CSV table of N, CA and C in Angstrom, one decimal:
chain,number,residue,atom,x,y,z
A,201,MET,N,47.1,108.8,215.2
A,201,MET,CA,46.9,109.4,216.9
A,201,MET,C,47.5,108.8,217.5
A,202,LYS,N,48.5,109.4,218.2
A,202,LYS,CA,49.2,108.6,219.4
A,202,LYS,C,48.5,108.7,220.1
A,203,ILE,N,48.5,107.7,221.2
A,203,ILE,CA,48.2,107.6,222.4
A,203,ILE,C,49.1,108.0,223.7
A,204,GLN,N,49.0,108.8,224.4
A,204,GLN,CA,50.1,109.1,225.5
A,204,GLN,C,49.8,108.1,226.3
A,205,SER,N,51.4,108.3,226.9
A,205,SER,CA,51.5,107.1,228.1
A,205,SER,C,51.0,107.5,229.2
A,206,GLN,N,50.7,106.8,229.8
A,206,GLN,CA,49.7,107.1,230.9
A,206,GLN,C,50.6,106.4,232.2
A,207,LYS,N,50.3,107.1,233.4
A,207,LYS,CA,50.7,106.6,234.9
A,207,LYS,C,50.2,105.6,235.2
A,208,LEU,N,50.6,104.5,235.8
A,208,LEU,CA,50.2,103.3,236.3
A,208,LEU,C,48.8,103.4,236.6
A,209,ASP,N,48.9,104.1,237.3
A,209,ASP,CA,47.3,103.9,238.1
A,209,ASP,C,46.1,104.5,237.2
A,210,ASP,N,46.2,105.2,235.9
A,210,ASP,CA,45.3,105.4,234.8
A,210,ASP,C,45.5,104.1,234.0
A,211,GLU,N,46.1,103.5,233.8
A,211,GLU,CA,45.8,102.1,233.1
A,211,GLU,C,44.8,101.2,233.5
A,212,MET,N,44.0,101.2,232.1
A,212,MET,CA,42.7,100.2,232.4
A,212,MET,C,43.4,99.0,232.7
A,213,SER,N,44.2,98.3,232.4
A,213,SER,CA,44.9,97.2,232.7
A,213,SER,C,45.0,96.8,234.2
A,214,PHE,N,45.8,97.9,234.5
A,214,PHE,CA,46.1,97.8,235.9
A,214,PHE,C,44.9,98.0,237.1
A,215,LYS,N,43.7,98.7,236.5
A,215,LYS,CA,42.6,98.8,237.2
A,215,LYS,C,41.8,97.3,237.3
A,216,LEU,N,42.0,96.8,236.2
A,216,LEU,CA,41.3,95.5,236.2
A,216,LEU,C,42.4,94.4,237.1
A,217,TYR,N,43.2,94.4,236.8
A,217,TYR,CA,44.4,93.8,237.4
A,217,TYR,C,44.1,93.8,239.3
A,218,MET,N,43.7,95.2,239.5
A,218,MET,CA,43.7,95.4,240.8
A,218,MET,C,42.3,94.7,241.4
A,219,LEU,N,41.2,94.9,240.6
A,219,LEU,CA,39.9,94.6,240.9
A,219,LEU,C,40.1,93.2,240.8
A,220,ASN,N,40.9,92.4,240.0
A,220,ASN,CA,40.7,90.7,239.9
A,220,ASN,C,41.3,90.5,241.6
A,221,ARG,N,42.7,91.1,241.8
A,221,ARG,CA,43.2,90.7,243.0
A,221,ARG,C,41.9,90.9,244.2
A,222,LEU,N,41.4,92.0,244.3
A,222,LEU,CA,40.4,92.5,245.1
A,222,LEU,C,39.7,91.3,245.5
A,223,ILE,N,39.1,91.1,244.2
A,223,ILE,CA,37.8,89.8,244.6
A,223,ILE,C,38.5,88.5,244.7
A,224,GLN,N,39.4,88.1,244.5
A,224,GLN,CA,40.2,87.1,244.8
A,224,GLN,C,40.7,87.3,246.4
A,225,GLN,N,40.9,88.2,246.7
A,225,GLN,CA,40.8,88.0,248.0
A,225,GLN,C,39.8,87.9,249.0
A,226,GLU,N,38.1,88.2,248.5
A,226,GLU,CA,37.5,88.3,248.8
A,226,GLU,C,36.8,87.1,248.8
A,227,TYR,N,37.0,85.9,247.9
A,227,TYR,CA,36.5,84.7,247.7
A,227,TYR,C,37.4,83.7,248.5
A,228,GLN,N,38.8,84.2,248.8
A,228,GLN,CA,39.7,83.3,249.8
A,228,GLN,C,39.3,83.5,251.1
A,229,VAL,N,38.5,84.5,251.2
A,229,VAL,CA,37.9,84.4,252.8
A,229,VAL,C,37.0,83.1,252.9
A,230,PHE,N,36.6,82.7,252.0
A,230,PHE,CA,35.2,81.7,252.3
A,230,PHE,C,35.8,80.3,251.3
A,231,LEU,N,37.3,80.6,250.4
A,231,LEU,CA,37.9,79.1,250.5
A,231,LEU,C,38.7,78.7,251.2
A,232,ALA,N,39.3,79.6,251.5
A,232,ALA,CA,40.4,79.0,253.1
A,232,ALA,C,39.6,77.7,253.9
A,233,PRO,N,38.4,77.7,254.0
A,233,PRO,CA,37.9,77.1,255.2
A,233,PRO,C,37.7,75.7,254.0
A,234,LEU,N,37.6,75.7,253.1
A,234,LEU,CA,37.4,74.7,251.7
A,234,LEU,C,38.9,73.9,251.4
A,235,HIS,N,39.6,74.8,252.2
A,235,HIS,CA,41.3,74.5,251.8
A,235,HIS,C,41.5,74.5,250.1
A,236,LEU,N,40.7,75.2,249.4
A,236,LEU,CA,40.8,75.7,248.0
A,236,LEU,C,41.5,77.1,247.7
A,237,THR,N,42.2,77.0,246.8
A,237,THR,CA,42.9,78.4,246.1
A,237,THR,C,41.6,79.0,245.1
A,238,TYR,N,41.7,80.4,244.5
A,238,TYR,CA,41.1,80.8,244.2
A,238,TYR,C,41.1,79.7,242.5
A,239,PRO,N,42.0,79.2,241.9
A,239,PRO,CA,42.2,78.9,240.7
A,239,PRO,C,41.6,77.0,241.1
A,240,GLN,N,42.0,76.9,242.0
A,240,GLN,CA,41.3,75.4,242.3
A,240,GLN,C,39.6,75.4,242.5
A,241,TYR,N,39.5,76.6,242.9
A,241,TYR,CA,37.6,76.9,243.1
A,241,TYR,C,37.1,76.9,241.5
A,242,LEU,N,38.1,77.7,240.9
A,242,LEU,CA,37.5,77.8,239.4
A,242,LEU,C,37.3,76.3,238.6
A,243,VAL,N,38.3,75.8,238.7
A,243,VAL,CA,38.6,73.9,238.3
A,243,VAL,C,37.3,73.4,239.1
A,244,MET,N,36.9,73.4,240.1
A,244,MET,CA,36.1,72.7,241.0
A,244,MET,C,34.6,73.0,240.3
A,245,LYS,N,34.3,74.3,240.2
A,245,LYS,CA,33.2,74.7,239.2
A,245,LYS,C,33.0,74.4,237.9
A,246,ILE,N,34.1,74.1,237.0
A,246,ILE,CA,33.8,74.0,235.9
A,246,ILE,C,33.6,72.2,236.0
A,247,LEU,N,34.2,71.5,236.9
A,247,LEU,CA,34.0,70.0,237.1
A,247,LEU,C,32.3,70.0,237.9
A,248,MET,N,31.7,71.0,238.4
A,248,MET,CA,30.6,70.7,239.2
A,248,MET,C,29.5,70.7,238.2
A,249,GLU,N,29.7,72.0,237.2
A,249,GLU,CA,29.0,72.0,235.3
A,249,GLU,C,28.9,70.8,235.1
A,250,GLY,N,30.1,70.1,235.0
A,250,GLY,CA,29.9,68.7,234.2
A,250,GLY,C,30.9,67.8,234.3
A,251,ASP,N,30.6,66.7,235.3
A,251,ASP,CA,32.0,65.4,235.7
A,251,ASP,C,32.5,65.1,234.3
A,252,GLY,N,33.6,64.7,234.5
A,252,GLY,CA,34.3,63.8,233.6
A,252,GLY,C,35.0,64.7,232.2
A,253,ILE,N,35.6,65.7,232.5
A,253,ILE,CA,36.1,66.7,231.7
A,253,ILE,C,37.3,66.5,231.1
A,254,PRO,N,37.9,66.3,229.4
A,254,PRO,CA,38.9,66.7,229.3
A,254,PRO,C,40.0,67.9,229.8
A,255,VAL,N,40.9,67.9,230.2
A,255,VAL,CA,41.9,68.9,230.6
A,255,VAL,C,41.8,69.7,229.5
A,256,ASN,N,41.7,69.6,228.1
A,256,ASN,CA,41.9,70.7,227.2
A,256,ASN,C,40.3,71.6,227.4
A,257,VAL,N,39.5,71.0,227.9
A,257,VAL,CA,38.0,71.8,228.3
A,257,VAL,C,38.7,72.6,229.3
A,258,ILE,N,39.0,72.1,230.5
A,258,ILE,CA,39.4,73.0,231.4
A,258,ILE,C,40.4,74.2,231.2
A,259,THR,N,41.7,73.7,230.5
A,259,THR,CA,42.1,74.8,230.1
A,259,THR,C,41.9,75.8,229.5
A,260,SER,N,40.9,75.3,228.1
A,260,SER,CA,40.1,76.5,227.2
A,260,SER,C,39.3,77.3,228.1
A,261,ARG,N,38.1,76.7,229.2
A,261,ARG,CA,37.5,77.5,229.9
A,261,ARG,C,38.1,78.8,230.5
A,262,LEU,N,39.4,78.1,231.2
A,262,LEU,CA,40.0,78.9,231.8
A,262,LEU,C,41.2,79.8,231.2
A,263,MET,N,41.1,79.6,229.7
A,263,MET,CA,42.1,80.1,228.9
A,263,MET,C,43.4,80.5,229.8
A,264,LEU,N,43.8,79.1,230.2
A,264,LEU,CA,45.1,79.4,230.5
A,264,LEU,C,46.0,77.9,229.8
A,265,GLU,N,47.4,77.4,230.1
A,265,GLU,CA,47.7,76.7,229.4
A,265,GLU,C,47.9,75.5,230.1
A,266,SER,N,48.3,74.5,229.3
A,266,SER,CA,48.0,72.8,230.3
A,266,SER,C,49.3,73.4,231.3
A,267,ASN,N,50.3,73.7,231.1
A,267,ASN,CA,50.9,73.7,232.1
A,267,ASN,C,51.2,74.5,233.3
A,268,THR,N,49.9,75.1,233.1
A,268,THR,CA,49.8,75.9,234.6
A,268,THR,C,48.4,75.5,235.3
A,269,VAL,N,47.3,74.6,234.4
A,269,VAL,CA,46.4,74.0,234.7
A,269,VAL,C,46.9,72.7,235.7
A,270,THR,N,47.7,71.7,234.8
A,270,THR,CA,48.3,70.6,235.8
A,270,THR,C,48.6,70.9,236.9
A,271,PRO,N,49.8,71.9,237.7
A,271,PRO,CA,49.9,71.5,239.2
A,271,PRO,C,48.7,71.6,239.5
A,272,ILE,N,47.8,72.8,239.3
A,272,ILE,CA,46.1,72.9,239.9
A,272,ILE,C,45.4,71.3,240.1
A,273,LEU,N,45.4,70.6,239.1
A,273,LEU,CA,44.8,69.6,239.2
A,273,LEU,C,45.5,68.3,240.1
A,274,GLN,N,46.9,68.5,240.1
A,274,GLN,CA,47.9,67.8,240.5
A,274,GLN,C,47.7,67.8,242.1
A,275,ARG,N,47.8,69.2,242.4
A,275,ARG,CA,46.9,69.4,244.1
A,275,ARG,C,45.9,68.9,244.6
A,276,LEU,N,44.8,69.5,243.4
A,276,LEU,CA,43.3,68.6,243.5
A,276,LEU,C,43.2,66.9,243.7
A,277,GLU,N,44.0,66.5,243.4
A,277,GLU,CA,43.9,65.1,243.3
A,277,GLU,C,44.8,64.7,244.5
A,278,LYS,N,45.9,65.5,245.0
A,278,LYS,CA,46.6,64.9,246.1
A,278,LYS,C,45.6,65.4,247.1
A,279,GLN,N,44.6,66.5,247.4
A,279,GLN,CA,43.4,66.3,248.5
A,279,GLN,C,42.6,65.6,248.0
A,280,GLY,N,42.6,64.9,247.5
A,280,GLY,CA,41.2,63.8,247.2
A,280,GLY,C,40.1,64.1,246.6
A,281,LEU,N,40.2,65.7,245.9
A,281,LEU,CA,39.0,65.9,245.4
A,281,LEU,C,38.5,65.5,244.0
A,282,ILE,N,39.8,64.9,242.8
A,282,ILE,CA,40.0,65.0,241.9
A,282,ILE,C,40.4,63.3,241.4
A,283,LYS,N,40.2,62.8,240.4
A,283,LYS,CA,40.8,61.7,239.9
A,283,LYS,C,41.3,62.2,238.3
A,284,ARG,N,42.4,61.9,237.9
A,284,ARG,CA,43.1,61.9,236.7
A,284,ARG,C,43.1,60.4,235.9
A,285,GLY,N,42.6,60.6,235.1
A,285,GLY,CA,42.7,59.0,234.3
A,285,GLY,C,42.6,59.6,232.7
A,286,TYR,N,42.4,58.5,232.0
A,286,TYR,CA,42.5,58.7,230.4
A,286,TYR,C,41.4,58.5,229.9
A,287,SER,N,41.1,58.8,228.4
A,287,SER,CA,40.0,58.8,227.8
A,287,SER,C,39.9,57.5,227.2
A,288,CYS,N,38.8,56.6,227.4
A,288,CYS,CA,39.0,55.1,226.6
A,288,CYS,C,39.0,55.1,225.0
A,289,ASN,N,38.9,56.5,224.3
A,289,ASN,CA,39.0,56.4,222.7
A,289,ASN,C,40.6,57.0,222.6
A,290,ASP,N,41.0,57.7,223.8
A,290,ASP,CA,42.2,58.7,223.2
A,290,ASP,C,43.4,58.5,224.4
A,291,GLN,N,44.1,57.3,224.6
A,291,GLN,CA,44.8,57.6,225.5
A,291,GLN,C,45.7,58.5,226.2
A,292,ARG,N,45.8,59.4,225.0
A,292,ARG,CA,47.0,61.1,225.1
A,292,ARG,C,45.8,61.6,225.8
A,293,GLN,N,44.5,61.9,226.2
A,293,GLN,CA,43.6,62.5,226.6
A,293,GLN,C,43.3,62.2,227.7
A,294,ARG,N,43.7,63.3,229.1
A,294,ARG,CA,43.7,62.8,230.2
A,294,ARG,C,41.9,63.3,230.6
A,295,ILE,N,41.4,62.7,231.2
A,295,ILE,CA,40.0,63.0,231.8
A,295,ILE,C,40.1,63.4,233.3
A,296,ILE,N,39.3,64.5,233.7
A,296,ILE,CA,39.2,64.8,235.1
A,296,ILE,C,37.6,64.5,235.8
A,297,THR,N,37.7,63.7,236.6
A,297,THR,CA,36.2,63.6,237.6
A,297,THR,C,36.5,63.8,238.9
A,298,LEU,N,35.2,64.2,239.4
A,298,LEU,CA,35.2,64.7,240.8
A,298,LEU,C,35.1,62.6,241.9
A,299,THR,N,35.8,62.9,242.8
A,299,THR,CA,35.3,61.9,243.7
A,299,THR,C,34.4,62.2,244.2
A,300,ASP,N,34.3,60.7,245.5
A,300,ASP,CA,33.1,61.1,246.4
A,300,ASP,C,33.2,62.4,247.1
A,301,GLN,N,34.5,62.7,247.8
A,301,GLN,CA,34.8,63.7,248.5
A,301,GLN,C,34.6,65.0,247.8
A,302,GLY,N,34.8,65.1,246.4
A,302,GLY,CA,34.5,66.3,245.5
A,302,GLY,C,33.2,66.4,245.3
A,303,LYS,N,32.6,65.6,245.0
A,303,LYS,CA,31.0,65.7,244.8
A,303,LYS,C,30.7,66.2,246.3
A,304,ASN,N,30.8,65.9,247.2
A,304,ASN,CA,30.5,66.1,248.5
A,304,ASN,C,30.6,67.7,248.8
A,305,MET,N,31.3,68.3,248.0
A,305,MET,CA,31.5,69.7,248.4
A,305,MET,C,30.7,70.7,247.3
A,306,ARG,N,29.5,70.0,246.4
A,306,ARG,CA,28.9,70.6,245.7
A,306,ARG,C,28.5,71.7,246.4
A,307,GLN,N,27.8,72.1,248.0
A,307,GLN,CA,26.9,72.6,248.0
A,307,GLN,C,27.7,73.9,248.3
A,308,GLU,N,28.6,73.3,249.0
A,308,GLU,CA,29.7,74.2,249.8
A,308,GLU,C,30.3,75.6,248.5
A,309,ILE,N,30.7,74.4,247.6
A,309,ILE,CA,30.9,75.4,246.7
A,309,ILE,C,30.2,76.3,245.9
A,310,ALA,N,28.9,75.7,245.7
A,310,ALA,CA,27.7,76.8,245.4
A,310,ALA,C,27.4,77.7,246.0
A,311,ASP,N,27.7,77.6,247.6
A,311,ASP,CA,27.3,78.9,248.4
A,311,ASP,C,28.5,80.1,248.3
A,312,VAL,N,29.9,79.8,247.7
A,312,VAL,CA,30.9,80.6,248.0
A,312,VAL,C,30.7,81.9,247.2
A,313,SER,N,29.8,81.6,245.9
A,313,SER,CA,29.5,83.0,245.3
A,313,SER,C,28.3,83.7,246.0
A,314,SER,N,27.8,83.3,246.5
A,314,SER,CA,26.5,83.7,247.4
A,314,SER,C,27.4,84.4,248.4
A,315,LEU,N,28.0,84.1,249.0
A,315,LEU,CA,28.7,84.5,250.2
A,315,LEU,C,29.8,85.7,250.1
A,316,VAL,N,30.1,85.8,248.8
A,316,VAL,CA,31.2,86.7,247.9
A,316,VAL,C,30.3,88.0,247.8
A,317,ALA,N,29.2,87.4,247.4
A,317,ALA,CA,28.1,88.7,246.7
A,317,ALA,C,27.4,89.4,247.9
A,318,GLU,N,27.2,88.6,249.1
A,318,GLU,CA,26.7,89.2,250.3
A,318,GLU,C,27.7,89.9,251.1
A,319,SER,N,29.0,89.6,250.9
A,319,SER,CA,30.2,90.3,251.6
A,319,SER,C,30.3,91.7,250.5
A,320,LEU,N,30.1,91.5,249.3
A,320,LEU,CA,30.6,92.9,248.3
A,320,LEU,C,29.1,93.9,249.1
A,321,ARG,N,27.7,93.3,249.4
A,321,ARG,CA,26.7,94.1,249.4
A,321,ARG,C,27.0,94.9,250.5
A,322,GLU,N,27.7,94.2,251.6
A,322,GLU,CA,28.2,94.7,253.0
A,322,GLU,C,28.7,95.9,252.8
A,323,LYS,N,29.7,95.8,251.4
A,323,LYS,CA,30.8,97.1,251.5
A,323,LYS,C,30.1,98.1,250.7
A,324,ASP,N,28.8,98.0,250.5
A,324,ASP,CA,27.9,98.9,249.6
A,324,ASP,C,28.2,98.9,247.9
A,325,THR,N,28.5,97.8,247.6
A,325,THR,CA,28.4,97.3,246.3
A,325,THR,C,27.3,97.0,245.6
A,326,SER,N,26.6,97.5,245.0
A,326,SER,CA,25.2,97.1,244.6
A,326,SER,C,25.4,95.8,243.9
A,327,CYS,N,23.9,94.9,243.7
A,327,CYS,CA,23.8,94.0,242.8
A,327,CYS,C,24.0,94.7,241.5
A,328,GLU,N,23.4,95.7,241.3
A,328,GLU,CA,22.8,96.4,239.7
A,328,GLU,C,24.5,96.8,239.5
A,329,THR,N,25.6,97.7,240.1
A,329,THR,CA,26.7,97.8,239.7
A,329,THR,C,27.6,96.6,239.2
A,330,ALA,N,27.5,95.7,240.1
A,330,ALA,CA,28.1,94.4,239.7
A,330,ALA,C,27.7,93.7,238.7
A,331,HIS,N,26.2,93.5,238.4
A,331,HIS,CA,25.8,93.2,236.9
A,331,HIS,C,26.1,93.9,235.9
A,332,ARG,N,26.4,95.2,236.1
A,332,ARG,CA,26.6,96.3,235.0
A,332,ARG,C,28.4,95.9,234.7
A,333,LEU,N,28.8,95.4,235.8
A,333,LEU,CA,30.4,95.6,235.4
A,333,LEU,C,30.4,94.0,234.6
A,334,GLU,N,29.4,93.1,235.3
A,334,GLU,CA,29.8,91.8,234.7
A,334,GLU,C,29.1,91.6,233.2
A,335,HIS,N,28.3,92.5,233.0
A,335,HIS,CA,28.1,92.7,231.5
A,335,HIS,C,29.0,93.3,230.5
A,336,MET,N,29.5,94.3,231.3
A,336,MET,CA,30.7,95.5,230.6
A,336,MET,C,31.8,94.4,229.8
A,337,LEU,N,32.2,93.7,231.1
A,337,LEU,CA,33.4,92.8,231.3
A,337,LEU,C,33.1,91.7,229.9
A,338,GLY,N,32.0,91.2,230.3
A,338,GLY,CA,31.7,90.2,229.0
A,338,GLY,C,31.8,90.4,227.6
A,339,GLU,N,31.2,91.7,227.7
A,339,GLU,CA,31.1,92.4,226.3
A,339,GLU,C,32.7,92.8,225.8
A,340,PHE,N,33.6,93.2,227.0
A,340,PHE,CA,34.9,93.5,226.5
A,340,PHE,C,35.8,92.4,226.2
A,341,ILE,N,35.7,91.2,226.9
A,341,ILE,CA,36.1,89.9,227.1
A,341,ILE,C,35.9,89.3,225.2
A,342,SER,N,34.6,89.1,225.0
A,342,SER,CA,34.2,88.5,223.8
A,342,SER,C,35.0,89.4,222.9
A,343,LYS,N,35.2,91.1,222.6
A,343,LYS,CA,35.3,91.2,221.7
A,343,LYS,C,37.2,91.2,221.2
A,344,MET,N,37.9,90.7,222.9
A,344,MET,CA,39.0,90.8,222.6
A,344,MET,C,39.4,89.3,221.9
């Protein structure tokens, strides 16, 4: 059975792309005062879960190539939030650690998710709808 070509607005991938862009815009309102972009925020969230992480773990979690993550790490290092070092066991492996300044942002970064959730609630997006979407997306991602 041949699948019909769809208009752009009918493409599921386009709707997911638009949803991603809109959610990132919501986040950016709360990330701007922290001087973080959304990708930098994601890296910081990973480091808040466990400090001293190899770059390949970060790239794997974000499903990105190292040549995409490296500039993000360089900017975070330039901001004084992380340090890039080498593994004692394998000098080829880069280890990313939070600086004291980065660690001091722990609460602010933790608050961002709550602030975004509150902002979405104010737009009449219920928690139940968001949780259902999160569950469906998680299932879809695991099957891909």
